[in-house]
Amino acid sequence: MSGTEVAHAGGTRVAQPPSPPGPRRPGHRDLRTLKVMWQREMIRFLGNRLQIGMGLLTPLMFLLILGTGLNEVGAGGGSYQGFLFPGVLMMALQAPAIAVGAAIVWDRQTGFLRQMLVAPVRRGTLLLGICLGGATTGAAYAAMVLATAGIVGIPYRAGMLLVLLELALISFAFTAMGVLAAVCITRPQTFQIAVSLAMMPMLFLSGAMFPASGLPGWLGTAVLLNPLTYGVDAVRRTLPGDGVVDYGGRAAGPELWGWAPPVALEVGLIAVLALLAVAVAGRRFTRAA
């Protein structure tokens, strides 16, 4: 009973002295850990407005310069800006989400990671809090780009909320993969090179720049094996309006032996990928210090 409470003794209300706080339950401690790690990423995100502006610059340049240029030359026979828009959203959330992994590598270098690991909390909870913070950061970047949809003729409707949920899930998957790379690679320079080598091919082979169906040889196989292909297609098919599901007379999304996977299956694939990355990263996280 706390000091602000009273008890009845013989009909008289008697104030009770404060009792010492008992040990917090593991569930409460885990929630507090998640909140602290999430807040840490939010403080890092909101405290650098210049970084926010620079993070939006590259995707908007692709949309407004490359998209407008190829739109004018009639690439694919449709609205290339509308076709490119889901890829620009991926571009916006990809870099900040993976940057969270870079922060872990630097935390290891400075010794801060070791201090976190000796705290009396579950290490998997630490990892999940970091991933939630990175996912929120990436989704915030994507939301700011999503707000420009009207520029390319995509109407603002309630379906935008579903797109935002998909982007948050994809951002979580990216963050989990970045964290997995961070717990496996110890040197910051090596991490930067490895992540840069992985990011660009994933984006180019995702159907963000050209239709994912009907590609010849190894290129078609690589696009179909790339999980980001299904994230881009899910966002493209969920965007309000006519969208650019068919581009240049052919299906813009992936097709497996003439069968187009439904959006729910594509979203489920991204969710499984995210959970798998978190599970593997969690197993290796104890060695990260």
Coordinates of C-alpha atoms in Angstrom, one line a residue, residues 82 92 101 105 128 133 148 162 169 183 191 216 242-243 260:
G82 CA 3.3 7.0 -61.2
A92 CA 13.1 6.9 -48.8
G101 CA 22.4 -0.9 -38.0
V105 CA 28.4 -0.9 -35.1
L128 CA 13.3 -5.4 -30.7
G133 CA 12.8 2.7 -33.5
T148 CA 3.7 14.2 -52.4
L162 CA -3.0 0.8 -45.8
L169 CA 6.2 -3.3 -42.2
V183 CA 25.7 -7.9 -35.3
F191 CA 29.6 -2.4 -42.7
P216 CA 14.8 -12.6 -69.7
D242 CA -5.9 3.4 -61.2
G243 CA -2.2 2.9 -60.3
A260 CA 0.4 -13.0 -59.9

